[in-house]
Amino acid sequence: MVTIKEIAKLVNLSPTTVSNVIHGHKGKVSAENYKKINLALKDTNYISNMGGRLLGHHGSKIIAVILNFDRRAEVNIVSDPFYDQIIGFLEEEIRKQGYFMMLYTSGSVVESLRLAAAWDIEGLIILGSLPEDAKKFIQQQQRPLAFIDTYVDESFMKDGFINVGLQDFQGGYDITKYLISLGHRKIAFFADGDHLIGVDEKRFLGYKQALSEAGINFQQKDFFALDYRAEKRHAFLKEISQDQLKNYTALVFTSDFLAADAINVFYDNGIQIPRDFSITGFDHNIFSEQIRPKLTTIGQNVNQKAVLAVDYLVERIQSKHAGQKINILLETELIVQGSTAKIPETV
Amino acid sequence: MVTIKEIAKLVNLSPTTVSNVIHGHKGKVSAENYKKINLALKDTNYISNMGGRLLGHHGSKIIAVILNFDRRAEVNIVSDPFYDQIIGFLEEEIRKQGYFMMLYTSGSVVESLRLAAAWDIEGLIILGSLPEDAKKFIQQQQRPLAFIDTYVDESFMKDGFINVGLQDFQGGYDITKYLISLGHRKIAFFADGDHLIGVDEKRFLGYKQALSEAGINFQQKDFFALDYRAEKRHAFLKEISQDQLKNYTALVFTSDFLAADAINVFYDNGIQIPRDFSITGFDHNIFSEQIRPKLTTIGQNVNQKAVLAVDYLVERIQSKHAGQKINILLETELIVQGSTAKIPETV
DNA sequence: CTGTTAGCGCCTTCAG
DNA sequence: CTGAAGGCGCTAACAG
């Protein structure tokens, strides 16, 4: 690997001058030498050694993407397409912005911050963080952070805070309202796990709001928690489909994955959608399209999420000061497909 | 961030001694000082600055995962679950082995190698590489490489070569043979794009072999190339289903994704599976389970692939010499589900 | 406009 | 067993 020193020798100039050319400081170098050095750089296929940069704290050019470990455990089970997709988009945008992406999975904030320190990482993108972890990140932050889909208290959104999320409340509200507009009044809600947090909680609150506005009384029994393990989940769905669910005409799921999964379980047990239930998903990813009937769902632009998060982060890295807090919630879109139907007029 | 020097001051010893403790060179430090230093390291939460390591070529602890750009373009379209899954598994194993993962997408071998040089990357894992790119990597390699699912000529598998793949030929052979055992003799083959390369080619050759052994004559028209763009692909499937496909009773797809996609198109056009066609997939991922009927497919262990690739690579990194070539093709498993059926006895 | 110098943190000699 | 010294490549500060 060629070094600046070697290039300097080659063109009979000093390393500083070479460095100036590399950094495009045109004003500091004569046009003639500028050209000569640039040629030499190309000829020798010069690459700057990142060790040198790191050591002088001149910027590592690394952005780390931190994935919450618990989420990841599931990802490998269900292959959560949201995470998969967004990682691809993040990598693309990080690369386009001239940075390198380090991917790190950890359940521990401390571990993630150690990584950031060791590599002098310029900024972190944090995916799927629980609220309490987000707080820890914010409190111990040494460098710019951008969260994706994280809800924290206003009080934690100080200057420098960045979050790019989705109007989850609105999405939950819209899709529930749509069901109500079809005549449904007995609408159950299904989520991943017992304790609703983050995006699922907002979607749930939107659902409740829509019920309430329509004068429908929500009861705790209308909420169903699904196990992340396929077998348990399937057994549970089968069981309730023969019992509790008989009271409902529509089922709202917090994700396309869960909705599609449920449709299959129902199908296997002779239940037809939307004849027996109207069902809705959330995300508008591959699962809502690769199921029959296709899901009525809430669309989001995952690419945009990734690009915005990276761009805000990079801006903050380069401006070198905190800047105002940013908490963008992207708009959602109701996608009506075949999994929902009007309730038949009954007398 | 605490440095070795600071720790040294703290305990009134030299940096060298501290460094020795950090590296566990017990023999070189008195037991007493060893303890004292270790305590100080913990107290101060010491993290070694990677810049220092890099600069001295003491090992970056980075393994780069290189994704072929063309593949990735598709990944973002179809969210190819194989890539998604394996990236998760790779990250996990790399972390477990004490390395950091840098994820990089590039269509250019040169770009990837520049990255490797700049960061003094210790080893590369290359996913979805075309054969000609693989050759370039091998020719220009400066450090250990591990390929996943790459087929290159024997002549390129010199010492140091590592590839972890699948018995794709066997898989294609087994699944076709299974169809034949059900009585099918008119079996079409569907792949992604015109020019069969890599794993798809092997699967195809397995299919042909099975046909040939059963005395079935393969003709070029039995091969169908699918467009990666959903709309074009769907239109094409619909079109041929009303025409050319009438001659076939079974359809072999190179992936679960394509098979599930086709089932949906057929379903939308009133074609029932397996009544009208028997259909097979390949991979046994989420798509074969999230479709009705579930796909008869070929199973592979993606986690094992990732773990083996990382472990072989790390072994090579640590042993510091090339070692014998490794070209492991993992076993496949025929998974019989509902998308295939016996051909009815006709007279 | 150009060059010299110093220092970032670590590790490996080598000398005590 | 311990310590001092040098060098990895780069850049910023400063001197010419």
XYZ file of C-alpha atoms in Angstrom, chain B residues 71 74 80 82-83 128-131 148-151 165-173 175-176 189-209 218 223-228 233 252-259 280-283 298 300 305 329:
69
model
C -27.770 -9.053 -6.287
C -32.743 -7.202 -6.360
C -34.430 -11.819 -0.816
C -31.671 -15.662 1.969
C -29.373 -12.660 2.048
C -23.334 -13.815 -4.193
C -20.248 -13.248 -6.258
C -20.293 -13.942 -9.951
C -17.644 -16.409 -11.084
C -20.438 -18.388 0.159
C -22.310 -20.149 -2.616
C -19.751 -19.478 -5.269
C -18.797 -21.898 -7.987
C -21.977 -23.831 -0.487
C -24.762 -26.246 -0.941
C -25.220 -29.435 -2.888
C -27.292 -27.553 -5.383
C -26.951 -30.191 -8.051
C -28.143 -32.862 -5.676
C -31.037 -30.696 -4.575
C -32.169 -30.086 -8.116
C -31.775 -33.743 -8.829
C -36.635 -32.712 -6.181
C -37.012 -33.525 -9.842
C -37.824 -25.424 -15.103
C -38.018 -21.780 -14.008
C -35.090 -19.578 -13.082
C -34.264 -16.004 -12.376
C -32.979 -14.457 -15.584
C -31.656 -15.877 -18.794
C -28.094 -16.857 -18.165
C -27.922 -19.517 -15.570
C -24.995 -19.068 -13.264
C -23.821 -20.306 -9.938
C -26.282 -22.106 -7.761
C -29.117 -21.868 -10.272
C -27.046 -23.532 -12.928
C -26.224 -26.457 -10.657
C -29.836 -26.853 -9.668
C -30.730 -26.862 -13.301
C -28.118 -29.489 -14.136
C -29.479 -31.663 -11.342
C -32.922 -31.322 -12.820
C -31.650 -32.314 -16.260
C -29.803 -35.277 -14.857
C -35.126 -32.202 -22.099
C -36.620 -23.783 -19.599
C -38.323 -20.524 -18.637
C -36.478 -17.356 -17.632
C -38.296 -15.064 -15.237
C -37.884 -11.333 -15.037
C -36.806 -9.889 -11.712
C -42.800 -11.624 -14.344
C -39.641 -26.670 -10.829
C -38.546 -23.252 -9.537
C -35.037 -22.331 -8.429
C -36.271 -20.612 -5.313
C -39.122 -20.578 -2.864
C -39.632 -16.938 -3.594
C -40.281 -17.510 -7.275
C -42.414 -20.564 -6.634
C -41.580 -27.058 -6.174
C -39.409 -24.415 -4.572
C -35.881 -24.384 -3.248
C -34.447 -23.059 0.037
C -35.254 -28.349 -0.714
C -30.792 -25.910 3.642
C -23.454 -21.937 6.217
C -21.046 -28.293 -0.108
